[in-house]
Amino acid sequence: MTPAAFDYYAPSSLKEALGLLSSYKEDGKLLAGGQSLVPLMKLRLARPKVLIDLGRIPDLNTIAERADSIVIGALTTHAQLESSDLLRTRCPLLPQTATTIGDVQVRNQGTLGGSLAHSDPAGDLPASIMALGAQIKAVSAKGERWIKAEDFFLGLLTTALEPDEILTQVKIPVSNRIKTAYLKAAQKAAGFAVAGVAVCLDLAHDGTCRDIALGVTGVTDKAYRAHKVEQKLRGKKLDSRLLHEAAAEVTDSIDVNEDINGSKEYRSHLARVYTIRAILAAQG
Ligand SMILES: Cc1cc2nc3c(=O)[nH]c(=O)nc-3n(C[C@H](O)[C@H](O)[C@H](O)COP(=O)(O)OP(=O)(O)OC[C@H]3O[C@@H](n4cnc5c(N)ncnc54)[C@H](O)[C@@H]3O)c2cc1C
């Protein structure tokens, strides 16, 4: 299948890209790795009149450490996340999550910014970004703002980004105390999460849970934080009975998806099982 006709721009600066985006408004669409947008265009579910390719804008694919955070450019590919020594040492959850995405070709092209901006309900990185308490930088011709990951994903393929904004960076707080893990039940053909859980866990020496953050994906129309589970675990020793009791609440008040990959009951079951497994993996 071929996409409908479109004009193509490859701006060489962020300023130029922002100018094009405000000129073409809803007719324009940003292109990063093209791994989600191009398939939609081929199916003609997306028909942008103008594509604005971010690929030639310098410095949007860097990974840098600041005082107590790591700042990652939006165009950083999944493969770069996987292979970054800095991330492996300071924020292993991101390489671990990126490794589970699709296949090598997808990981070589797909980007962190594209994954977040696309807000696929079965995408892997939104769950980890949420568990990590990241902030997302949105830039427009009018200025810039930071959006908390928890406020960023609004629903199916919908985020807090305004039509004239470009996601440029993701900032992740880092701490040596945090143990992390991401585990998913993957859809066999493409690798997307039927249910996926990311955990950031801060354990005291005696095994008491000082703090925990859980990002869940694949289960409903967007990634979410499992606050109810977190509340049950904070300040307590994580024995098997408590983990099972807490995980039972992972889909409470959540409108669980139902599709060819799983019924509501099956997905809820997977979410509970993967919550427990991910916490145990982080502890281990
Ligand atoms: C076969 C296959 C298997 C896959 N398997 C998985 C998987 O297992 N797990 C998973 O999580 N994902 C999977 N993906 C999706 C993949 O991770 C994509 O890379 C990702 O969803 C989109 O990133 P992209 O850079 O390709 O974005 P694009 O496709 O270029 O863009 C996606 C959307 O985001 C917008 N956008 C892109 N960049 C920005 C920006 N900087 N600011 C604002 N808006 C922006 C675009 O306008 C578009 O609407 C798979 C894809 C394929 C084709």
XYZ file of C-alpha atoms in Angstrom, residues 16-243:
228
model
C 12.660 26.220 11.088
C 10.649 23.125 12.084
C 8.547 25.173 14.513
C 7.926 27.752 11.776
C 6.725 25.025 9.373
C 4.536 23.492 12.060
C 2.818 26.790 12.839
C 2.389 27.576 9.114
C 0.796 24.240 8.162
C -1.090 23.647 11.428
C -3.270 20.486 11.230
C -2.096 19.813 7.627
C 1.462 19.248 8.889
C 2.782 16.183 10.704
C 6.154 15.676 12.335
C 8.192 12.671 11.200
C 10.759 11.077 13.505
C 11.586 7.376 12.947
C 8.423 6.813 10.912
C 7.796 3.418 12.579
C 4.279 4.366 13.692
C 3.367 7.220 11.364
C 4.398 5.630 8.044
C 2.361 2.419 8.586
C -0.674 4.623 9.392
C -0.040 6.636 6.211
C 0.287 3.459 4.137
C -3.072 2.293 5.477
C -4.359 5.831 4.774
C -5.482 6.128 8.378
C -3.250 9.237 8.458
C -3.163 11.580 5.444
C -0.931 14.527 6.329
C -0.551 17.031 3.471
C 2.928 17.968 4.722
C 5.596 15.907 6.489
C 8.146 17.803 8.575
C 11.120 15.481 9.064
C 12.951 16.140 12.347
C 15.891 13.938 11.321
C 18.267 16.718 10.197
C 17.910 18.897 13.298
C 21.219 18.713 15.187
C 21.591 17.749 18.859
C 18.184 16.119 19.245
C 19.676 12.646 19.749
C 22.059 13.165 22.644
C 22.079 11.525 26.065
C 23.693 13.654 28.783
C 24.046 13.516 32.560
C 23.203 16.626 34.593
C 23.533 17.020 38.394
C 20.844 14.546 39.461
C 19.184 13.742 36.160
C 19.751 12.428 32.655
C 18.496 14.420 29.692
C 17.717 12.499 26.507
C 16.990 14.099 23.126
C 13.679 13.227 21.458
C 15.344 11.749 18.369
C 17.387 9.238 20.371
C 16.589 5.866 18.841
C 15.564 2.774 20.763
C 18.910 1.242 19.679
C 20.804 4.199 21.171
C 18.895 3.759 24.451
C 19.803 0.070 24.407
C 23.501 0.609 23.825
C 24.161 3.703 25.966
C 26.780 2.956 28.650
C 25.582 5.995 30.601
C 22.011 4.685 30.699
C 23.093 1.134 31.463
C 24.917 2.439 34.522
C 22.650 5.284 35.691
C 19.205 4.350 34.361
C 19.154 0.673 33.305
C 15.357 0.612 33.040
C 15.456 2.448 29.696
C 17.936 0.117 27.921
C 16.068 -2.844 29.376
C 12.746 -1.521 28.064
C 14.132 -0.523 24.658
C 15.548 -4.037 24.144
C 12.015 -5.468 24.236
C 10.686 -3.212 21.439
C 9.808 -4.820 18.084
C 12.859 -5.961 16.149
C 16.300 -4.597 15.247
C 15.006 -2.576 12.275
C 12.300 -0.920 14.392
C 14.785 -0.168 17.163
C 17.275 1.339 14.695
C 14.674 3.778 13.351
C 12.104 4.355 16.120
C 12.743 7.172 18.584
C 12.019 7.919 22.224
C 10.183 11.145 21.329
C 8.126 9.396 18.637
C 7.120 6.617 21.037
C 5.960 9.100 23.671
C 4.267 11.520 21.258
C 2.452 8.638 19.540
C 1.024 7.393 22.886
C 0.318 3.901 21.616
C -1.674 2.175 24.394
C 0.591 -0.879 23.998
C 3.891 1.043 23.714
C 6.643 0.045 26.134
C 8.522 3.277 26.827
C 5.523 5.227 28.209
C 5.292 2.764 31.142
C 8.975 3.149 32.020
C 9.012 6.912 31.548
C 6.068 7.110 33.909
C 7.602 4.852 36.579
C 10.813 6.902 36.389
C 8.908 10.137 37.140
C 10.322 11.754 33.986
C 9.483 15.185 32.619
C 8.924 15.904 28.948
C 9.970 19.157 27.272
C 7.585 20.673 24.733
C 8.782 23.584 22.605
C 6.701 25.872 20.379
C 7.359 29.180 18.624
C 5.844 30.843 21.731
C 8.165 29.226 24.270
C 8.790 25.984 26.134
C 7.354 24.019 29.038
C 8.029 20.812 30.983
C 5.205 18.295 31.319
C 5.218 15.566 33.985
C 5.059 12.087 32.411
C 1.983 11.390 34.479
C 0.160 14.342 32.898
C 1.436 13.663 29.377
C -0.574 10.635 28.171
C -4.218 11.619 27.810
C -5.675 8.633 25.940
C -5.493 6.585 22.738
C -2.820 8.242 20.538
C -3.444 11.481 22.456
C -1.001 13.473 24.572
C -0.792 16.843 26.296
C 1.292 18.203 23.363
C -0.376 21.126 21.574
C -0.501 20.939 17.737
C 2.241 23.600 17.472
C 4.596 21.899 19.964
C 7.595 19.634 19.357
C 8.777 17.206 22.020
C 12.510 17.918 22.265
C 13.816 16.299 25.453
C 13.014 13.905 28.255
C 14.507 14.541 31.709
C 14.853 11.607 34.103
C 15.741 11.926 37.776
C 18.376 9.351 38.730
C 19.338 7.830 42.066
C 21.704 4.980 42.946
C 19.151 3.646 45.439
C 16.484 2.778 42.892
C 16.139 -0.790 41.605
C 14.179 -1.216 38.385
C 12.626 -3.739 36.026
C 10.316 -3.834 33.005
C 8.478 -7.014 32.051
C 5.707 -7.597 29.556
C 3.535 -10.252 28.015
C 4.314 -9.452 24.385
C 2.043 -9.736 21.387
C 3.876 -12.382 19.339
C 4.007 -10.757 15.888
C 5.119 -7.176 16.670
C 6.226 -7.330 20.295
C 3.809 -4.707 21.648
C 2.707 -5.159 25.262
C -0.524 -7.058 25.878
C 0.305 -6.106 29.462
C 3.583 -4.541 30.585
C 4.754 -3.271 33.961
C 7.720 -1.020 34.786
C 8.897 -0.760 38.397
C 11.153 1.669 40.249
C 11.743 0.418 43.768
C 13.546 1.990 46.722
C 14.187 -0.657 49.385
C 15.610 -0.093 52.873
C 18.378 -2.455 54.082
C 15.842 -4.519 56.023
C 13.720 -5.023 52.883
C 11.078 -2.410 53.720
C 9.709 -0.599 50.681
C 10.695 3.052 51.130
C 9.085 4.027 47.822
C 7.765 2.414 44.668
C 6.461 3.630 41.291
C 4.670 1.349 38.832
C 3.985 2.242 35.194
C 1.495 -0.021 33.408
C 0.956 -0.314 29.659
C -1.100 -2.414 27.236
C -4.034 -2.621 29.612
C -6.168 0.417 28.819
C -6.171 3.317 26.334
C -2.957 4.827 27.753
C -0.087 4.054 30.083
C -0.892 4.771 33.749
C 0.610 4.782 37.246
C -0.791 2.053 39.511
C -1.146 4.323 42.549
C -3.383 1.959 44.510
C -0.796 -0.822 44.324
C 2.005 1.587 45.223
C 0.106 2.824 48.304
C -0.405 -0.746 49.545
C 3.317 -1.469 49.339
C 4.947 1.721 50.662
C 6.421 1.402 54.146
C 5.947 -2.380 54.251
C 8.071 -5.500 53.806
C 7.295 -7.009 50.420
C 6.355 -10.579 51.262
C 4.490 -12.819 48.853
C 1.066 -12.376 50.489
C 1.307 -8.576 50.402
C 2.490 -8.592 46.767
